[in-house]
Every structure is written in structure tokens, then in C-alpha cells.
mmCIF file of C-alpha atoms in Angstrom:
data_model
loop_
_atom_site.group_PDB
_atom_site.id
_atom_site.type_symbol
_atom_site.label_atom_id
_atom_site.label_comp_id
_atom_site.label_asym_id
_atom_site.label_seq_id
_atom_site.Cartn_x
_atom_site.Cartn_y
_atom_site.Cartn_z
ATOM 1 C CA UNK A 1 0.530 6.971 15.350
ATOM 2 C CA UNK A 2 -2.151 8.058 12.736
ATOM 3 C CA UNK A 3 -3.177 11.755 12.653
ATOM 4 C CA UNK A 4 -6.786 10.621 11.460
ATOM 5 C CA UNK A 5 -9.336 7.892 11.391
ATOM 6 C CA UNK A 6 -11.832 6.835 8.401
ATOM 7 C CA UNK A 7 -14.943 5.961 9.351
ATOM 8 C CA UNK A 8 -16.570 3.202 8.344
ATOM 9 C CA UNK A 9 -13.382 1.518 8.521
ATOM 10 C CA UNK A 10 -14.847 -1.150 5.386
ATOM 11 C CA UNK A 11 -18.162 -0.821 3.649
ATOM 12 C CA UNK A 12 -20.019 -2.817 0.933
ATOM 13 C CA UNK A 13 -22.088 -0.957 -1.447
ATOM 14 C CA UNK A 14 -23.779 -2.112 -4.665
ATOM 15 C CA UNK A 15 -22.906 -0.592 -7.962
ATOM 16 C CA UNK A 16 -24.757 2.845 -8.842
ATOM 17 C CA UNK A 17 -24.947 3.443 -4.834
ATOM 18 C CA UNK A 18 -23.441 6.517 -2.935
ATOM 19 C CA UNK A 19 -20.719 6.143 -1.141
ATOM 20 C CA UNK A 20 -19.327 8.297 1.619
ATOM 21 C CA UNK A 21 -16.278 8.423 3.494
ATOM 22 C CA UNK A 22 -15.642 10.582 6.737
ATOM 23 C CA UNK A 23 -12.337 11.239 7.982
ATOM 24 C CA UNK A 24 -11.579 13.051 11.619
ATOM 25 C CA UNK A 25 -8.429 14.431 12.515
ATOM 26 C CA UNK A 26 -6.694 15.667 15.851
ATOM 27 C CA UNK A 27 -5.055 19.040 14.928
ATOM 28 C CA UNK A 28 -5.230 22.375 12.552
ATOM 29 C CA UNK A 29 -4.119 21.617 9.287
ATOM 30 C CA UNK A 30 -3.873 23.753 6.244
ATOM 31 C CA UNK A 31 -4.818 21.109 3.253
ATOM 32 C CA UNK A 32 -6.037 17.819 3.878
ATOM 33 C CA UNK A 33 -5.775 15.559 0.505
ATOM 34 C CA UNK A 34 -7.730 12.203 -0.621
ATOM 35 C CA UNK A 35 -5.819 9.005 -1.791
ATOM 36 C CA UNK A 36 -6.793 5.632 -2.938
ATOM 37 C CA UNK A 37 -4.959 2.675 -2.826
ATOM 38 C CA UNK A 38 -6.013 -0.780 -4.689
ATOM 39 C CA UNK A 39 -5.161 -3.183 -3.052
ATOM 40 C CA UNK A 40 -1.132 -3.460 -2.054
ATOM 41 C CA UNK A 41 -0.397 -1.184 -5.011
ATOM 42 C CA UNK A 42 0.989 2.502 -4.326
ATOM 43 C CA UNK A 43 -1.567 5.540 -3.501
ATOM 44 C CA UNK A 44 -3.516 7.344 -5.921
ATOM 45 C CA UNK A 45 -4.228 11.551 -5.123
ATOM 46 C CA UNK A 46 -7.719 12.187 -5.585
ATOM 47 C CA UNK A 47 -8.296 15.867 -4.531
ATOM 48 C CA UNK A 48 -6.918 18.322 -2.670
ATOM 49 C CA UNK A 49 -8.509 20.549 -0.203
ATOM 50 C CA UNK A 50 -7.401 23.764 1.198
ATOM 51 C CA UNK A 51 -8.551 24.721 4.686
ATOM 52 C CA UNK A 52 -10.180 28.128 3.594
ATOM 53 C CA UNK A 53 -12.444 26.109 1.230
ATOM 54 C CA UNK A 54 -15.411 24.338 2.333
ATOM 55 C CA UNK A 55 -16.544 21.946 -0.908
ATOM 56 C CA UNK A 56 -14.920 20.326 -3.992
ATOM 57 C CA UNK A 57 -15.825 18.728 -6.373
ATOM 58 C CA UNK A 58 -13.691 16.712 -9.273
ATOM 59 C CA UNK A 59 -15.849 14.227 -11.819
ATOM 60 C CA UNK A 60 -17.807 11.646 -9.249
ATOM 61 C CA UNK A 61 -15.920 12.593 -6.583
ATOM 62 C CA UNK A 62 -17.091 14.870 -4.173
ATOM 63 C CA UNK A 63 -15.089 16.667 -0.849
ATOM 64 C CA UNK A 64 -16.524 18.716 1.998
ATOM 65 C CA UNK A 65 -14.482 20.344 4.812
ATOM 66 C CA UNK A 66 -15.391 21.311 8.180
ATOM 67 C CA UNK A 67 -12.306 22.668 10.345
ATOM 68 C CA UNK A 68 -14.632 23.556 13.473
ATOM 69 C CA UNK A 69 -15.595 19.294 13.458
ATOM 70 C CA UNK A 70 -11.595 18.668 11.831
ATOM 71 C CA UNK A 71 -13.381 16.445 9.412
ATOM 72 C CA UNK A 72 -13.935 15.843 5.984
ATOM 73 C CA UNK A 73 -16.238 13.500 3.883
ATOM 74 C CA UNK A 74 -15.660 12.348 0.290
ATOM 75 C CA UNK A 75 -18.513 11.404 -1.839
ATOM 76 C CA UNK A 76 -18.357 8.739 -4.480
ATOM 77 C CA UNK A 77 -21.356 9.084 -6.900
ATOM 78 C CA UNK A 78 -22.557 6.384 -8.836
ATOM 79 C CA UNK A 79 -20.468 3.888 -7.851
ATOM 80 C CA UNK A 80 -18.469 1.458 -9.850
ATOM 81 C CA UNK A 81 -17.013 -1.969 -9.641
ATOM 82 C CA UNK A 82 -13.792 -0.193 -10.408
ATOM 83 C CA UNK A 83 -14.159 1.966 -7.503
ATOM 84 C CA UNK A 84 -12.800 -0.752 -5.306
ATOM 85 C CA UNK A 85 -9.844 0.333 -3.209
ATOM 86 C CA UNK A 86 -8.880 1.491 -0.034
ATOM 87 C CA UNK A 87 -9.443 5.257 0.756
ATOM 88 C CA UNK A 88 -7.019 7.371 2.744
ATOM 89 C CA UNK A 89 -7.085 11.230 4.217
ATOM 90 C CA UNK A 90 -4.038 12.946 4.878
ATOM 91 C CA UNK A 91 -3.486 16.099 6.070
ATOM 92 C CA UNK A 92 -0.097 18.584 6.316
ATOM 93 C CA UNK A 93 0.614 19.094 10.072
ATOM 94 C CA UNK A 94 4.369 19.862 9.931
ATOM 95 C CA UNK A 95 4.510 23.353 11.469
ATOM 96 C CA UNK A 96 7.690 24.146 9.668
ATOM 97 C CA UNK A 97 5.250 24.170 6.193
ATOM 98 C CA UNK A 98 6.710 21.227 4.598
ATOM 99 C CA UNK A 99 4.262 18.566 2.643
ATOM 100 C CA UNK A 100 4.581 15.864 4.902
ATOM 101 C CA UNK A 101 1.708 13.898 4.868
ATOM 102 C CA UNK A 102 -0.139 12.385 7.910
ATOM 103 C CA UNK A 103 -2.309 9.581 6.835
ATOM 104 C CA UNK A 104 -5.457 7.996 8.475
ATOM 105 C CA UNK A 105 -6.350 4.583 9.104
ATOM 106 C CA UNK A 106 -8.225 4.092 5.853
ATOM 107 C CA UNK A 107 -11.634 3.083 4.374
ATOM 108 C CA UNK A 108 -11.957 -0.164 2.552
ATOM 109 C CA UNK A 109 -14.722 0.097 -0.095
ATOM 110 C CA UNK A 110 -16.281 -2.832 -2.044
ATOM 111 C CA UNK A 111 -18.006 -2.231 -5.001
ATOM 112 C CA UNK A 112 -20.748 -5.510 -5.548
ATOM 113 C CA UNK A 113 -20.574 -5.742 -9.327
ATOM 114 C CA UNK B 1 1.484 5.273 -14.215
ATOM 115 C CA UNK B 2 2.651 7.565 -11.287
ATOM 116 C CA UNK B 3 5.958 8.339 -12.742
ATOM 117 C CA UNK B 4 7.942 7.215 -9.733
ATOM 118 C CA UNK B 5 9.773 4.239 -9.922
ATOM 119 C CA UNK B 6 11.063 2.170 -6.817
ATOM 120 C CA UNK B 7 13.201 -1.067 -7.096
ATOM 121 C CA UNK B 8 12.816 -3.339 -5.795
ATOM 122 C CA UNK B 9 9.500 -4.838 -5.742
ATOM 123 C CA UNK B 10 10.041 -7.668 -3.561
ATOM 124 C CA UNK B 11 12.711 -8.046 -0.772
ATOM 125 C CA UNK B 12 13.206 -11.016 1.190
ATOM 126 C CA UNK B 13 15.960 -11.172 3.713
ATOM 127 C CA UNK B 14 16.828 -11.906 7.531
ATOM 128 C CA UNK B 15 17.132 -10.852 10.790
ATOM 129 C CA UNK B 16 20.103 -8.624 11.293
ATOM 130 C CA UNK B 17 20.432 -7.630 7.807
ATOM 131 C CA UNK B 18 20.658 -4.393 5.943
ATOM 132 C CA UNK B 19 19.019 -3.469 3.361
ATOM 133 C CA UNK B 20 19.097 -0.375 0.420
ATOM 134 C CA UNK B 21 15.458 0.435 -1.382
ATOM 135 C CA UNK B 22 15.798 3.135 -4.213
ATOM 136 C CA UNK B 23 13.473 5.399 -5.954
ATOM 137 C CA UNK B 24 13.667 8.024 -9.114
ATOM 138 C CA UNK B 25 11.377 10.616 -8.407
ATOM 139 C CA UNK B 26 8.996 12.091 -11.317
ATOM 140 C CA UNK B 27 10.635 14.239 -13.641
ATOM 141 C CA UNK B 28 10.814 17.696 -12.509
ATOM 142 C CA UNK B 29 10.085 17.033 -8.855
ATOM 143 C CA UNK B 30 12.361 18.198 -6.201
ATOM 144 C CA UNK B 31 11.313 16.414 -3.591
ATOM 145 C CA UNK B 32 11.232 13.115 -2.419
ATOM 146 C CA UNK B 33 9.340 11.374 0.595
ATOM 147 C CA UNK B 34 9.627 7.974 2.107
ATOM 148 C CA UNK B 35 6.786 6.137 3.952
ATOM 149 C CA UNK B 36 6.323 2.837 5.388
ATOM 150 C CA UNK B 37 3.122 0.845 5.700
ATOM 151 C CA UNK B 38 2.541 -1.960 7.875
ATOM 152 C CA UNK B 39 -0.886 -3.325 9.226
ATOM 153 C CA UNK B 40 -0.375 -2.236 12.817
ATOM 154 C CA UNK B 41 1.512 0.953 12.390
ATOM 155 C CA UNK B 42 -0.489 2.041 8.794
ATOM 156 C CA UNK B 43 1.050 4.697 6.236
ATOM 157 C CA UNK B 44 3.724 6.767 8.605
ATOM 158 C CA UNK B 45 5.383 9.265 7.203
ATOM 159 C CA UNK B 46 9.570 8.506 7.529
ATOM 160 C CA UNK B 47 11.345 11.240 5.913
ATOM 161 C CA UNK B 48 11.379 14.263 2.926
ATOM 162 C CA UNK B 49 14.420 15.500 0.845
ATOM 163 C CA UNK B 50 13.910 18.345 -1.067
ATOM 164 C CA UNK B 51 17.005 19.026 -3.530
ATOM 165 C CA UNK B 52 19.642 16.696 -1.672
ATOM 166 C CA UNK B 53 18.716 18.316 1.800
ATOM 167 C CA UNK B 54 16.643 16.709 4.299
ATOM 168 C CA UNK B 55 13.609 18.733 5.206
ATOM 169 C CA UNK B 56 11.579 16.830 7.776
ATOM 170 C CA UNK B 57 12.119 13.509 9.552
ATOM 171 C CA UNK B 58 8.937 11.591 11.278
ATOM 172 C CA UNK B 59 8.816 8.596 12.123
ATOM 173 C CA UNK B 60 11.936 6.979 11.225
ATOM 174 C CA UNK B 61 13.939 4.975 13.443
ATOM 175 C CA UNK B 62 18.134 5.313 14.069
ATOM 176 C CA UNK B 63 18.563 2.265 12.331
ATOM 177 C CA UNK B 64 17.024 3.679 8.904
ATOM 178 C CA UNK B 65 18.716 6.838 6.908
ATOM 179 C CA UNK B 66 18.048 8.190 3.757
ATOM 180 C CA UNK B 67 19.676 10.154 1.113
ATOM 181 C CA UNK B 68 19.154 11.977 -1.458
ATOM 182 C CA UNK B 69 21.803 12.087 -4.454
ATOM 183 C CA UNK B 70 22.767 14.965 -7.398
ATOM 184 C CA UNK B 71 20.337 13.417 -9.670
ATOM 185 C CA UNK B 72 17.499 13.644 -7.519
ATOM 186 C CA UNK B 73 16.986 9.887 -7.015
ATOM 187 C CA UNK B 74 17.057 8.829 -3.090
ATOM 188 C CA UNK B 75 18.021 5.629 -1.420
ATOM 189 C CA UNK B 76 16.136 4.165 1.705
ATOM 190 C CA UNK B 77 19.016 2.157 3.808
ATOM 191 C CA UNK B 78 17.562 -0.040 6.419
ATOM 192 C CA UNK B 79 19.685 -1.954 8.991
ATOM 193 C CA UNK B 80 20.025 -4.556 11.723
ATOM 194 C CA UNK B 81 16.697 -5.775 10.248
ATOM 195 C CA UNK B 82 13.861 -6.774 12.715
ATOM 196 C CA UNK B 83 10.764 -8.943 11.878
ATOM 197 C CA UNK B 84 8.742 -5.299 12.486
ATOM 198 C CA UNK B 85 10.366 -4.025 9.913
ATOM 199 C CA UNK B 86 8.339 -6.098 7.255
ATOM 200 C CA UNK B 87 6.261 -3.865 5.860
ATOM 201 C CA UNK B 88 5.668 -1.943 2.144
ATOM 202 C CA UNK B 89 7.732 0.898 1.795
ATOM 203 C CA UNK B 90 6.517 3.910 -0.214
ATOM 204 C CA UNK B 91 8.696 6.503 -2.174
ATOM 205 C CA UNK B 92 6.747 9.946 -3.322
ATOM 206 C CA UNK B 93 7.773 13.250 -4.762
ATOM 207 C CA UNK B 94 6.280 16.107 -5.227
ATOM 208 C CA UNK B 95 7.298 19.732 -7.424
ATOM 209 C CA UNK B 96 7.813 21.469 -3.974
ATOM 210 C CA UNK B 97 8.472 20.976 -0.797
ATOM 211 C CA UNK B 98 6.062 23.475 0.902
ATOM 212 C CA UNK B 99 2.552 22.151 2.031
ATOM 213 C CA UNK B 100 -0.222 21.985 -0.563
ATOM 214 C CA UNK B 101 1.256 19.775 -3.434
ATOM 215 C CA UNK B 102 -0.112 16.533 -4.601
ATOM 216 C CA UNK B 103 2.244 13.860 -3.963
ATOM 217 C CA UNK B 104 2.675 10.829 -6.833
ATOM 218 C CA UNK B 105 3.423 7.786 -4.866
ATOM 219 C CA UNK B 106 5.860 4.723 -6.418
ATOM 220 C CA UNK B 107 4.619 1.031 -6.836
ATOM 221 C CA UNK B 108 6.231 0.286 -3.196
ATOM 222 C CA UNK B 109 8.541 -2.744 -2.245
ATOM 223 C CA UNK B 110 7.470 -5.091 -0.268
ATOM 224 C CA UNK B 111 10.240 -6.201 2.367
ATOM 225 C CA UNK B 112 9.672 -9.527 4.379
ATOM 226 C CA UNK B 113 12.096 -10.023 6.735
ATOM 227 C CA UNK B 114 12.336 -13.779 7.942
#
């Protein structure tokens, strides 16, 4: 079973648009991490986020963290064809501390060139 | 390039099979985690080595193991093969095993299972 859900599950945007991601998830975590996956290839880490921390930031990419909501957004600025890909939260839920990674059901974004 | 190699890309085999999927881990990383991806079930996580111990299981079922050998590469084994079991299967590693660590995923390989 997935620890999270994306939401939108796919969305279409038009090169130069914003796009944003949200991701929920069911339990207290202590990082939650962004991946992106083209398209049957293997996953990509984006950006990490620790639990204490409310924002990052890293190029065009932008995360935000609320633990009260357990969700997290990621912002893609100024979008680009390239940009394409499937994008995945995953948070650490293992209580023992290892980096096992829970993954959500995944955003599919399209870039229109 | 992640670093993490996985052979082999494509495996195509039948029902009651078994199969062996291997990955190297990135230089310097300790541990190694396997996950599986299918389009009902998603990315679940199946199991972590860290060092030639295993750390954590999830979602792995009695007719998969894993290992992890001296050299740090690890070997998925999957057997009595079911038509579920088609799916991509992931390798990552990591520097640590503790929460908080990036994780630099392999290419995958793709299993069919006719």
C-alpha cells in the first residue's frame, strides 16, 4: 500500500507555466524527499526535506512542508519541455530509523513544448 | 548517470520460474535497497542491506530473498514466478543506512513473466 498520494495525479501545463505538486501522507515522518522519474527509467532525488524545516528551495525547484496537514508541495518554476516526468514523494516511516523509503502514487507532468 | 548499475535490463521468462536480478551499488555506499514497481501496487519498498546485513524488510513476499555479498553488490532472487510478479524492479544505495540520505536509484529491469 502507498504511504502517500500526489495530487493532481497528471497535469498539462504549457512551457514557462508554474507547476505545483501536493503530496499527503498518513503518518509522522522525519524527512520526506522528492523524486522524478521519466518515463520507465529509474528515479531521480530532487530535494530533501527535514521535518523541522518548513521551505526549500534548490534552482527552479521549490519545497514547502507542513507536518500539522502531513503534506508537502513542490514548485516547478518556469517550466520546461524537459521537465516532463513523473513526480514522486517519499517519506522515512521505519520506526527503527532506517532510510526506507515509502513512495506515493505519483504526479505525471506534461510539459506542452 | 546514477552510479548504480542493475543487470539485467530486460527479463522475460515463465510461470513457475526463478529468477536472480543483480545490482553494484555506487561507490562508497553501504547500503543497498530493492523496490518493485508495478501499475497496481506502485514503488513498494522490498528490502535494505546495509554492509551484508539486512536492515529492514517491507513488502517482500516468501518467495523473494535478497543478499548482500563482501563486495557490496546484492542479488534480488525471485521464485515460483507468478504473472503479478511482472513488474520493474529498482536497486538503490545510499552512504548510510539511517534515515535522511538521498538514495541513487539503478536503471531498473524490467521482468515480464509470460
Amino acid at each position: 500500500s502507498q504511504q502517500g498520494e500526489e495530487d493532481p495525479q497528471a497535469l498539462s501545463i504549457q512551457e514557462g507555466e508554474n507547476a505545483t505538486m501536493n503530496c499527503s501522507y498518513k503518518t509522522s515522518i522525519n524527512n520526506l524527499q522528492w523524486y522524478r522519474q521519466n518515463s520507465g527509467r529509474g528515479l531521480v532525488h530532487l530535494i530533501l526535506i527535514r521535518s523541522n524545516e518548513r521551505e526549500k528551495h534548490s534552482g527552479r525547484l521549490r519545497v514547502t512542508l507542513d507536518t500539522s496537514k502531513k503534506s508537502s508541495s513542490l514548485l516547478i518554476t518556469a517550466s520546461r519541455a524537459a521537465d516532463t516526468a513523473s513526480y514522486f514523494c517519499a517519506t522515512d516511516l521505519d520506526q527503527t530509523g532506517a532510510n526506507n523509503l515509502f513512495f506515493g502514487t505519483g504526479t505525471r507532468l506534461t510539459v506542452i513544448p | 548517470d546514477s552510479g548504480v548499475t542493475q543487470t539485467p535490463k530486460h527479463l522475460i521468462t515463465a510461470t513457475g520460474q526463478r529468477v536472480t536480478l543483480r545490482c553494484s551499488p555506487r561507490s562508497g555506499d553501504l547500503s543497498v535497497y530493492w523496490y518493485q514497481q508495478s501499475l497496481d501496487q506502485g514503488l513498494q519498498f522490498l528490502i535494505h542491506y546495509y554492509n551484508g546485513e539486512e536492515r529492514a524488510k517491507g513488502n517482500i513476499l516468501e518467495r523473494f530473498s535478497a543478499q548482500q555479498f563482501p563486495d557490496l553488490h546484492s542479488e534480488l532472487n525471485l521464485s515460483s514466478l507468478e504473472l503479478g510478479d511482472s513488474a520493474l524492479y529498482f536497486c538503490a544505495s545510499s552512504v548510510e543506512a539511517h534515515r535522511g540520505y538521498e538514495q541513487y536509484f539503478g536503471p531498473g529491469t524490467r521482468l515480464t513473466v509470460t
